[in-house]
Coordinates of C-alpha atoms in Angstrom, one line a residue:
Chain A
M30 CA 87.8 -50.9 -56.6
S31 CA 91.5 -50.6 -56.1
S32 CA 92.5 -47.1 -57.9
V33 CA 90.2 -45.1 -55.8
L34 CA 91.7 -46.4 -52.0
E35 CA 95.0 -45.4 -53.7
Q36 CA 94.5 -42.1 -54.5
R37 CA 95.4 -39.4 -52.2
I38 CA 93.6 -36.5 -50.1
L39 CA 94.6 -33.8 -53.1
P40 CA 97.2 -31.4 -52.6
G41 CA 97.9 -28.4 -51.2
S42 CA 98.9 -26.8 -55.4
D43 CA 94.5 -28.1 -56.0
V44 CA 92.6 -27.1 -53.5
A45 CA 92.9 -23.7 -55.5
G46 CA 91.9 -25.9 -58.6
L47 CA 88.5 -26.9 -56.3
R48 CA 88.4 -23.4 -55.7
L49 CA 87.8 -22.0 -59.4
W50 CA 84.9 -24.4 -59.3
L51 CA 83.7 -23.1 -56.9
P52 CA 80.8 -20.5 -58.9
V53 CA 80.3 -22.7 -61.5
M54 CA 79.0 -25.2 -59.1
L55 CA 76.5 -22.3 -57.4
G56 CA 75.6 -22.0 -61.1
L57 CA 74.0 -25.1 -61.1
A58 CA 73.3 -25.5 -58.2
V59 CA 71.0 -21.8 -58.3
M60 CA 69.7 -23.4 -61.3
Y61 CA 68.9 -27.4 -60.5
V62 CA 68.1 -27.9 -56.7
P63 CA 64.2 -26.3 -56.7
T64 CA 64.5 -28.6 -60.4
Y65 CA 65.1 -31.8 -57.9
V66 CA 62.4 -29.6 -55.1
D67 CA 59.8 -30.1 -57.9
L68 CA 61.1 -34.1 -58.9
A69 CA 61.3 -34.8 -55.8
H70 CA 57.6 -33.9 -55.5
G71 CA 56.3 -35.4 -59.3
L72 CA 58.7 -37.7 -60.6
W73 CA 60.2 -39.3 -57.9
Q74 CA 57.2 -40.9 -56.9
N75 CA 56.8 -42.7 -59.4
E76 CA 57.3 -46.5 -59.2
A77 CA 58.5 -45.8 -63.0
H78 CA 61.7 -43.3 -62.0
A79 CA 62.0 -43.8 -58.2
H80 CA 65.5 -45.2 -59.1
G81 CA 65.7 -40.5 -59.5
P82 CA 67.9 -39.6 -56.7
I83 CA 70.2 -42.8 -56.6
I84 CA 70.7 -41.7 -60.4
L85 CA 72.6 -38.4 -59.6
A86 CA 73.6 -39.9 -55.9
A87 CA 75.9 -42.5 -58.1
V88 CA 76.8 -39.4 -60.6
A89 CA 78.3 -37.6 -58.1
W90 CA 80.4 -40.3 -56.6
L91 CA 81.8 -41.5 -59.9
V92 CA 82.6 -37.3 -60.2
W93 CA 84.2 -37.3 -57.6
R94 CA 86.3 -40.5 -57.6
E95 CA 87.7 -38.6 -61.1
R96 CA 88.8 -35.6 -58.7
A97 CA 92.2 -35.5 -59.6
A98 CA 93.3 -36.7 -62.3
L99 CA 90.6 -33.8 -63.8
V100 CA 91.7 -30.8 -61.6
G101 CA 95.6 -32.1 -61.6
A102 CA 95.6 -32.4 -65.2
P103 CA 96.5 -29.9 -68.0
T104 CA 93.6 -29.0 -70.0
R105 CA 93.4 -28.2 -73.6
S106 CA 89.9 -26.0 -73.2
A107 CA 86.9 -27.0 -76.3
T108 CA 86.1 -23.1 -76.1
L109 CA 84.3 -23.8 -79.1
A110 CA 82.3 -26.3 -78.7
G111 CA 80.9 -26.7 -74.6
S112 CA 80.3 -22.8 -75.3
A113 CA 77.7 -24.5 -78.2
A114 CA 76.8 -27.6 -75.8
L115 CA 75.7 -24.9 -72.3
A116 CA 73.8 -22.6 -75.1
L117 CA 72.1 -25.7 -76.1
G118 CA 72.0 -26.6 -72.5
L119 CA 70.4 -24.0 -70.5
A120 CA 67.9 -22.9 -73.7
L121 CA 66.4 -26.3 -73.0
Y122 CA 66.3 -25.6 -69.1
I123 CA 65.1 -21.8 -69.6
I124 CA 61.4 -23.7 -71.8
G125 CA 61.3 -26.4 -70.1
R126 CA 61.4 -25.3 -66.9
S127 CA 59.8 -21.7 -67.3
Q128 CA 56.5 -23.8 -69.7
R129 CA 56.9 -27.1 -67.3
V130 CA 58.5 -29.9 -70.0
A131 CA 60.2 -32.7 -67.7
L132 CA 62.1 -34.0 -70.8
F133 CA 64.0 -31.0 -72.2
E134 CA 64.7 -29.8 -67.9
V135 CA 65.5 -33.1 -67.4
G136 CA 67.8 -33.6 -70.3
S137 CA 69.7 -29.9 -69.6
H138 CA 71.9 -32.3 -67.7
I139 CA 73.7 -33.3 -69.9
P140 CA 74.2 -30.5 -73.2
V141 CA 74.5 -28.6 -69.6
F142 CA 77.4 -30.9 -67.3
A143 CA 79.3 -32.0 -71.3
G144 CA 79.6 -27.7 -71.6
T145 CA 81.3 -26.2 -68.7
V146 CA 83.6 -29.6 -68.8
L147 CA 84.2 -29.2 -72.2
L148 CA 84.8 -25.4 -70.7
F149 CA 87.2 -26.2 -68.7
L150 CA 88.5 -29.2 -69.0
G151 CA 88.7 -30.3 -72.6
W152 CA 88.1 -33.5 -75.0
R153 CA 89.8 -35.6 -73.0
A154 CA 88.2 -35.0 -69.3
L155 CA 84.8 -35.3 -71.7
A156 CA 86.1 -38.5 -72.8
R157 CA 87.2 -39.4 -68.6
L158 CA 83.6 -38.7 -67.8
W159 CA 81.5 -39.8 -71.2
F160 CA 79.9 -43.0 -69.3
P161 CA 77.9 -40.9 -65.8
L162 CA 77.3 -38.1 -68.2
V163 CA 75.3 -41.3 -70.8
F164 CA 73.8 -42.5 -66.8
L165 CA 72.7 -39.2 -66.5
S166 CA 69.7 -40.1 -69.5
F167 CA 68.1 -42.4 -66.3
L168 CA 67.4 -38.9 -65.4
V169 CA 65.0 -38.0 -67.9
P170 CA 61.4 -39.7 -67.8
L171 CA 60.5 -41.9 -70.8
P172 CA 58.9 -40.7 -73.6
G173 CA 54.9 -41.3 -73.3
F174 CA 55.2 -42.6 -76.7
V175 CA 58.0 -44.8 -75.9
V176 CA 55.9 -45.6 -72.9
E177 CA 53.2 -45.4 -75.0
S178 CA 54.3 -48.4 -77.3
I179 CA 55.9 -50.1 -74.8
T180 CA 54.0 -51.5 -71.7
G181 CA 50.9 -52.8 -74.4
P182 CA 52.9 -55.6 -76.0
L183 CA 54.7 -56.6 -72.6
K184 CA 51.2 -56.7 -71.4
N185 CA 50.0 -58.8 -73.0
I186 CA 53.4 -61.5 -73.4
V187 CA 53.1 -61.6 -69.7
S188 CA 48.9 -62.2 -70.1
Q189 CA 49.8 -64.7 -72.0
V190 CA 52.3 -66.9 -70.4
V191 CA 50.3 -66.9 -67.3
E192 CA 47.4 -67.9 -69.0
L193 CA 49.8 -70.3 -70.5
V194 CA 51.4 -71.5 -66.7
L195 CA 47.9 -72.1 -65.3
Y196 CA 46.2 -73.7 -67.8
G197 CA 49.0 -76.0 -68.0
L198 CA 47.9 -76.4 -64.1
D199 CA 44.7 -77.2 -64.9
Y200 CA 43.3 -74.0 -63.5
P201 CA 39.8 -72.2 -65.3
I202 CA 40.9 -69.9 -66.8
A203 CA 40.4 -67.8 -70.1
R204 CA 42.1 -65.2 -71.4
T205 CA 40.7 -61.5 -73.7
G206 CA 43.5 -59.4 -74.0
V207 CA 44.4 -58.9 -71.0
M208 CA 41.8 -59.4 -69.7
L209 CA 42.2 -62.8 -67.0
S210 CA 39.2 -64.9 -66.2
I211 CA 39.8 -67.9 -63.2
G212 CA 36.7 -69.1 -61.0
Q213 CA 33.9 -66.8 -61.4
Y214 CA 36.7 -63.3 -60.9
Q215 CA 38.4 -61.5 -63.7
L216 CA 41.2 -60.1 -63.5
L217 CA 43.0 -57.4 -64.9
V218 CA 46.4 -57.3 -66.2
A219 CA 47.2 -53.7 -65.0
D220 CA 49.8 -51.4 -67.0
A221 CA 52.4 -51.2 -64.5
C222 CA 52.3 -55.4 -64.3
S223 CA 53.9 -55.1 -68.0
G224 CA 57.2 -54.4 -65.5
L225 CA 58.5 -51.1 -67.8
N226 CA 58.5 -49.5 -64.8
S227 CA 61.1 -52.6 -63.3
I228 CA 63.0 -52.2 -66.5
Y229 CA 64.1 -48.8 -67.0
S230 CA 64.8 -49.3 -63.0
L231 CA 66.7 -52.6 -63.4
A232 CA 68.2 -51.0 -66.7
A233 CA 69.5 -48.8 -65.0
L234 CA 70.8 -50.1 -61.5
G235 CA 72.5 -52.8 -63.4
L236 CA 74.0 -50.2 -66.2
L237 CA 75.7 -49.2 -62.4
Y238 CA 76.5 -52.5 -61.2
L239 CA 78.4 -53.6 -64.8
R240 CA 80.2 -50.4 -65.1
L241 CA 81.6 -50.8 -60.8
A242 CA 82.3 -54.5 -61.3
A243 CA 82.4 -55.9 -65.2
S244 CA 84.1 -53.0 -66.8
G245 CA 86.6 -54.9 -68.7
N246 CA 85.2 -57.6 -69.6
F247 CA 82.7 -56.7 -72.5
L248 CA 81.2 -60.1 -73.0
R249 CA 79.4 -60.8 -69.0
A250 CA 78.4 -57.4 -69.1
A251 CA 76.7 -58.0 -72.7
F252 CA 75.2 -61.4 -71.3
L253 CA 73.8 -59.5 -67.7
L254 CA 72.3 -56.3 -70.1
A255 CA 70.7 -59.3 -72.4
S256 CA 68.8 -60.5 -68.8
I257 CA 67.8 -57.5 -67.8
I258 CA 65.3 -57.1 -69.1
P259 CA 64.3 -60.7 -69.8
I260 CA 64.5 -60.7 -65.4
A261 CA 62.6 -57.9 -65.0
L262 CA 59.4 -59.7 -67.7
A263 CA 60.0 -62.8 -65.8
A264 CA 59.3 -60.5 -61.9
N265 CA 56.4 -59.4 -63.3
I266 CA 55.1 -62.7 -64.8
V267 CA 55.8 -63.7 -61.3
R268 CA 53.3 -61.5 -58.7
V269 CA 50.7 -61.2 -61.7
L270 CA 50.3 -65.9 -61.3
V271 CA 50.5 -64.3 -57.4
L272 CA 47.7 -62.8 -57.5
I273 CA 46.1 -64.7 -59.7
L274 CA 46.0 -67.7 -56.7
V275 CA 46.1 -65.3 -54.1
T276 CA 42.0 -63.8 -55.2
F277 CA 41.4 -67.4 -56.2
H278 CA 42.0 -69.9 -53.8
L279 CA 42.1 -66.5 -50.8
G280 CA 39.4 -64.2 -52.1
D281 CA 39.7 -60.3 -54.3
E282 CA 40.3 -58.7 -50.5
A283 CA 43.2 -61.1 -49.7
G284 CA 44.4 -60.2 -53.6
Q285 CA 43.6 -56.2 -53.3
S286 CA 45.8 -56.0 -49.8
F287 CA 47.8 -58.8 -50.8
L288 CA 49.0 -56.3 -54.3
H289 CA 49.3 -52.9 -52.6
G290 CA 51.7 -54.9 -49.8
F291 CA 54.0 -56.6 -52.2
A292 CA 53.6 -54.7 -55.0
G293 CA 57.1 -51.4 -56.4
M294 CA 59.9 -52.2 -54.3
T295 CA 60.1 -56.0 -53.2
L296 CA 60.1 -56.8 -56.5
F297 CA 62.0 -54.4 -58.0
A298 CA 64.7 -55.5 -55.7
A299 CA 63.7 -60.1 -56.1
A300 CA 65.1 -58.7 -60.0
L301 CA 67.6 -57.0 -58.5
L302 CA 69.5 -60.3 -57.1
L303 CA 68.7 -62.2 -59.6
L304 CA 70.6 -60.4 -61.7
L305 CA 73.6 -60.7 -58.6
G306 CA 72.8 -63.9 -58.5
F307 CA 73.3 -64.1 -62.8
D308 CA 76.1 -62.1 -62.6
A309 CA 77.3 -64.5 -59.7
L310 CA 77.4 -67.3 -62.2
L311 CA 78.6 -66.1 -64.9
R312 CA 81.3 -65.4 -63.0
R313 CA 82.1 -69.4 -62.8
V314 CA 83.0 -69.0 -66.7
P315 CA 86.3 -69.0 -66.6
A316 CA 86.3 -67.1 -70.0
L317 CA 84.2 -64.2 -68.7
R318 CA 86.3 -64.7 -65.5
G319 CA 89.2 -61.8 -66.3
A320 CA 89.1 -58.2 -66.5
G321 CA 86.2 -58.5 -63.8
A322 CA 87.0 -57.5 -61.0
S323 CA 89.3 -54.6 -61.3
T324 CA 87.5 -51.1 -62.1
Chain B
M11 CA 88.2 -12.1 -59.7
K12 CA 91.3 -14.1 -59.4
Y13 CA 90.4 -16.0 -56.7
F14 CA 87.7 -18.2 -58.5
G15 CA 88.9 -16.9 -62.1
R16 CA 87.1 -14.6 -64.8
K17 CA 85.8 -17.3 -66.8
S18 CA 84.3 -19.6 -64.0
L19 CA 82.8 -16.7 -62.8
L20 CA 81.3 -16.1 -66.2
V21 CA 79.8 -19.0 -66.0
G22 CA 78.3 -19.4 -63.3
A23 CA 76.3 -16.2 -62.7
I24 CA 75.1 -16.5 -66.8
M25 CA 74.0 -20.2 -65.3
V26 CA 72.1 -17.9 -62.5
L27 CA 70.9 -15.5 -65.3
A28 CA 69.3 -18.7 -66.8
A29 CA 67.5 -19.9 -63.4
G30 CA 66.2 -16.4 -63.1
A31 CA 64.9 -16.6 -67.3
A32 CA 63.3 -19.4 -66.3
L33 CA 61.5 -17.9 -63.5
A34 CA 60.4 -14.9 -65.3
L35 CA 59.2 -17.0 -68.7
K36 CA 57.1 -19.0 -66.4
P37 CA 53.1 -18.4 -67.5
S38 CA 50.7 -17.3 -64.6
R39 CA 47.3 -16.5 -65.9
A40 CA 45.5 -19.2 -66.5
Q41 CA 43.8 -19.3 -69.9
Q42 CA 40.4 -19.1 -68.3
D43 CA 39.1 -19.2 -64.4
A44 CA 37.5 -23.4 -64.3
A45 CA 34.4 -21.8 -62.0
V46 CA 33.2 -19.6 -64.6
F47 CA 31.1 -21.6 -66.5
D48 CA 30.1 -25.2 -65.4
L49 CA 29.6 -28.3 -67.9
E50 CA 27.0 -30.3 -66.6
K51 CA 24.9 -27.1 -67.8
S52 CA 26.6 -26.3 -71.3
I53 CA 25.3 -28.9 -71.6
S54 CA 21.8 -30.4 -72.7
R55 CA 20.1 -33.2 -71.8
S56 CA 18.1 -33.5 -74.3
F57 CA 19.2 -32.3 -77.5
G58 CA 16.3 -32.9 -81.2
D59 CA 16.1 -36.2 -80.7
W60 CA 17.9 -37.9 -78.0
I61 CA 17.0 -37.2 -74.0
V62 CA 19.1 -38.7 -71.5
D63 CA 18.6 -42.5 -71.5
P64 CA 17.4 -42.9 -67.5
S65 CA 17.5 -46.5 -67.7
V66 CA 20.8 -46.3 -67.7
I67 CA 22.6 -45.6 -64.1
P68 CA 26.3 -44.4 -64.4
I69 CA 28.6 -46.3 -62.9
P70 CA 31.5 -45.1 -61.8
P71 CA 34.7 -45.8 -62.0
T72 CA 36.8 -48.4 -59.6
P73 CA 38.4 -45.2 -57.2
D74 CA 42.0 -45.6 -58.9
I75 CA 40.6 -44.6 -61.8
Q76 CA 38.5 -42.2 -60.5
A77 CA 41.5 -40.3 -58.6
N78 CA 43.6 -40.4 -61.7
L79 CA 40.8 -38.8 -63.5
E80 CA 40.4 -35.8 -61.0
K81 CA 43.9 -35.2 -61.0
I82 CA 43.7 -34.5 -64.6
Y83 CA 40.7 -33.1 -65.7
A84 CA 38.6 -30.7 -63.8
Q85 CA 35.2 -31.1 -64.8
I86 CA 33.7 -34.2 -66.1
V87 CA 30.7 -35.4 -68.0
S88 CA 30.0 -38.9 -68.3
R89 CA 25.6 -39.8 -69.8
T90 CA 24.2 -41.5 -71.6
Y91 CA 22.1 -40.7 -74.0
I92 CA 18.7 -42.5 -76.3
N93 CA 16.8 -41.6 -78.6
T94 CA 13.1 -42.2 -80.5
R95 CA 14.2 -45.6 -82.4
G96 CA 15.9 -46.5 -79.4
E97 CA 19.3 -45.7 -80.3
R98 CA 21.7 -44.7 -77.7
M99 CA 25.1 -43.0 -78.1
M100 CA 27.7 -42.7 -74.9
L101 CA 29.1 -39.3 -74.3
T102 CA 31.9 -38.7 -71.9
V103 CA 33.1 -34.8 -71.8
A104 CA 36.2 -33.8 -69.5
Y105 CA 37.3 -30.6 -68.9
G106 CA 41.0 -29.8 -67.7
G107 CA 41.7 -26.5 -66.0
D108 CA 45.9 -26.4 -66.5
Q109 CA 46.8 -29.0 -69.3
S110 CA 50.6 -27.4 -69.6
D111 CA 51.8 -30.7 -68.4
A112 CA 52.6 -32.8 -71.4
L113 CA 52.8 -36.5 -70.3
K114 CA 48.7 -35.0 -69.3
A115 CA 47.6 -36.5 -72.7
H116 CA 44.8 -38.5 -73.5
R117 CA 45.5 -41.0 -76.4
Q118 CA 41.3 -42.7 -75.4
E119 CA 42.8 -45.6 -78.5
V120 CA 45.3 -46.3 -75.3
C121 CA 42.7 -46.1 -72.7
Y122 CA 40.7 -48.2 -74.3
A123 CA 43.8 -50.5 -74.4
A124 CA 44.2 -50.4 -71.2
Q125 CA 41.0 -51.8 -70.6
G126 CA 41.2 -54.7 -72.3
F127 CA 40.1 -53.5 -75.2
E128 CA 41.6 -54.4 -79.2
I129 CA 42.0 -51.5 -81.0
R130 CA 41.9 -51.9 -85.0
D131 CA 42.0 -49.5 -87.3
V132 CA 42.9 -46.0 -85.6
V133 CA 42.5 -43.3 -87.8
H134 CA 43.0 -40.0 -88.2
Q135 CA 39.3 -38.2 -90.4
N136 CA 38.1 -34.8 -90.7
M137 CA 35.4 -34.4 -89.3
R138 CA 31.6 -31.2 -90.6
L139 CA 30.1 -29.2 -87.7
G140 CA 28.2 -26.4 -89.6
D141 CA 30.8 -24.1 -91.0
K142 CA 34.1 -25.7 -88.9
T143 CA 35.5 -29.2 -89.5
I144 CA 37.7 -30.4 -86.7
P145 CA 40.6 -33.0 -86.7
V146 CA 39.6 -36.0 -84.8
T147 CA 40.3 -39.2 -83.8
R148 CA 38.2 -42.6 -84.5
L149 CA 38.7 -45.7 -83.8
F150 CA 37.1 -50.1 -83.2
A151 CA 37.4 -51.6 -79.4
V152 CA 36.5 -55.0 -78.9
R153 CA 36.5 -56.9 -75.9
G154 CA 34.8 -60.4 -76.0
L155 CA 31.1 -59.8 -77.2
R156 CA 31.5 -55.9 -77.2
S157 CA 32.4 -54.0 -79.9
E158 CA 32.8 -50.1 -79.3
P159 CA 33.3 -47.2 -82.3
V160 CA 34.8 -44.5 -81.4
T161 CA 35.6 -40.6 -82.5
Y162 CA 37.1 -38.1 -79.7
W163 CA 39.4 -35.7 -80.2
F164 CA 41.1 -32.5 -77.2
T165 CA 41.5 -29.0 -77.4
M166 CA 44.4 -27.2 -76.4
G167 CA 43.7 -23.6 -75.7
D168 CA 41.6 -22.5 -78.3
R169 CA 42.0 -24.9 -80.8
V170 CA 42.2 -28.7 -81.5
V171 CA 45.2 -30.7 -81.7
L172 CA 46.1 -34.7 -82.6
G173 CA 49.3 -35.7 -81.3
R174 CA 52.2 -35.1 -78.5
L175 CA 54.0 -32.8 -81.2
E176 CA 50.7 -30.9 -81.3
R177 CA 50.4 -30.1 -78.7
L178 CA 53.5 -29.3 -78.0
M179 CA 53.5 -26.6 -79.7
V180 CA 50.2 -24.5 -78.0
Q181 CA 52.0 -25.6 -75.5
L182 CA 54.5 -23.5 -75.6
E183 CA 52.8 -21.0 -77.5
F184 CA 50.7 -19.8 -74.5
G185 CA 53.6 -20.2 -72.9
F186 CA 56.0 -18.0 -74.4
S187 CA 52.9 -15.5 -74.3
G188 CA 51.9 -15.7 -70.5
R189 CA 49.3 -18.2 -70.8
I190 CA 48.5 -21.2 -69.0
P191 CA 46.2 -23.6 -71.9
D192 CA 43.5 -25.9 -70.8
G193 CA 41.8 -27.8 -72.1
M194 CA 39.0 -31.0 -73.2
L195 CA 38.0 -34.0 -74.1
V196 CA 35.1 -34.9 -76.3
R197 CA 34.2 -38.5 -76.5
V198 CA 31.4 -40.0 -78.5
S199 CA 30.4 -43.2 -78.5
N200 CA 28.3 -47.2 -79.1
I201 CA 27.5 -49.9 -79.1
S202 CA 27.8 -50.9 -82.3
S203 CA 29.5 -53.8 -84.8
D204 CA 28.9 -51.7 -87.9
P205 CA 31.9 -48.7 -87.5
A206 CA 31.7 -47.5 -91.3
R207 CA 28.0 -46.5 -89.4
A208 CA 27.9 -45.4 -85.6
F209 CA 31.4 -43.0 -87.3
K210 CA 27.9 -41.3 -88.8
G211 CA 26.3 -41.4 -86.9
H212 CA 28.7 -40.2 -84.3
E213 CA 28.9 -37.1 -86.1
E214 CA 25.1 -36.7 -86.6
F215 CA 25.0 -36.4 -82.7
I216 CA 27.6 -34.1 -82.5
S217 CA 25.3 -32.2 -84.5
A218 CA 22.4 -32.1 -83.3
L219 CA 24.6 -31.7 -79.7
L220 CA 25.8 -28.1 -80.8
E221 CA 23.1 -27.2 -82.6
G222 CA 21.8 -26.5 -79.3
M223 CA 24.4 -25.1 -77.5
R224 CA 25.4 -21.4 -76.4
Q225 CA 28.2 -19.9 -79.2
G226 CA 31.2 -19.7 -76.6
D227 CA 30.1 -23.5 -75.2
V228 CA 30.3 -23.9 -78.6
H229 CA 33.8 -22.8 -78.9
R230 CA 34.9 -24.6 -76.1
L231 CA 33.5 -27.7 -77.0
L232 CA 35.4 -27.3 -80.8
G233 CA 38.2 -24.7 -80.4
S234 CA 37.5 -21.1 -81.1

């Protein structure tokens, strides 16, 4: 983090540099502010994409952090590549926004931003900004076929583990596919219990954390990245386990109120804490400590 | 001009133009007014050898599923028919006035799987109905002792579409000519452990249903 602290307020000559950006900023705002308003009313209310505003804020901050290096550095604009990327991005935006294809509309962020950077600052600046640009892809809604092909298998794993655990604890449990029967109750493991929602959000925040806290230490980053899916799965298995036990011991009504009280954010926070805890453990391993603390 | 830089102004202006173009290209015309037809009436309660089974009391879906359905579909007809031989067929027809959101595709194999069914043998086949051939999806859903062969298709705008990509193409084609496509889901299923025979039964059932129907309603179900 030290590099942030060392940056001074921009010298006067760079204010002119920032002014150069004003029309572009305005253009971007005219394009994307309505998109964000729509997203806030739609996609971002969905548990799987609730991290959207955080992504945007993080990207803005990451770019802002680099402002001195970007504005001050000598630039060689890449006009051809920049125009091409911008044209592609604008075409995607026009199709997506007018025909309500969120995948295109939101996806257009990446070529539009990349094209603008290339046009004004060139390849070196683009290389500096690779992380925020890649990170923007978490803003894009997961395509339906991805959701469908992942949700089913994850639900199966969750149901099987839950059955195994409760069977081991001598509960009267039986399973048909993703339908669990315990005592007189039948519970269906819903799509939300697959953990896909939390995996997507957790992967986004985990990556951001990695970039800020663990960049420079490849091994530690790899360990953390690999732990995201098991952690999200484990959190969801615990969620289903607790739900079933509450239902079995306290009745259907208690189970339902638990479901609505404890779902979503609490679970997500717990998973995030698990991830941070895991990282704290990793940092105790001497081989993984390395360059971890610096940015 | 010097103050901002020419390139900067140009790029900013192009972006504003793109935003304007997106606004101008938004389709506004619904393909047809959802109020002009009543699904409940256009699908007869008795046709051919079939009549709505009076002994089956429809069980409404759970409230959360119901809310989700209402968001997607403007009208839903869900009935169980019975014929003189005592065979039963379940028919669901759902109409959505605005299918332009790409997420609205309701693939039945996904629906059944989400309800705890195991899905076997999903196949795409052509079904002949009178002088038309329509591409349908067939699957065999099993949950415990209940085995249910399912035949379904959906329309987007004025034709039957199979996959997501096809839906997207129709959506864009309609959208750029200023229309909002509507959509219809037709699903027939019965309880049977013999899928081959059941699928033939579905075909005969739908043929009988269409025979007694007005031409306009047939177009709504099969595309024109």
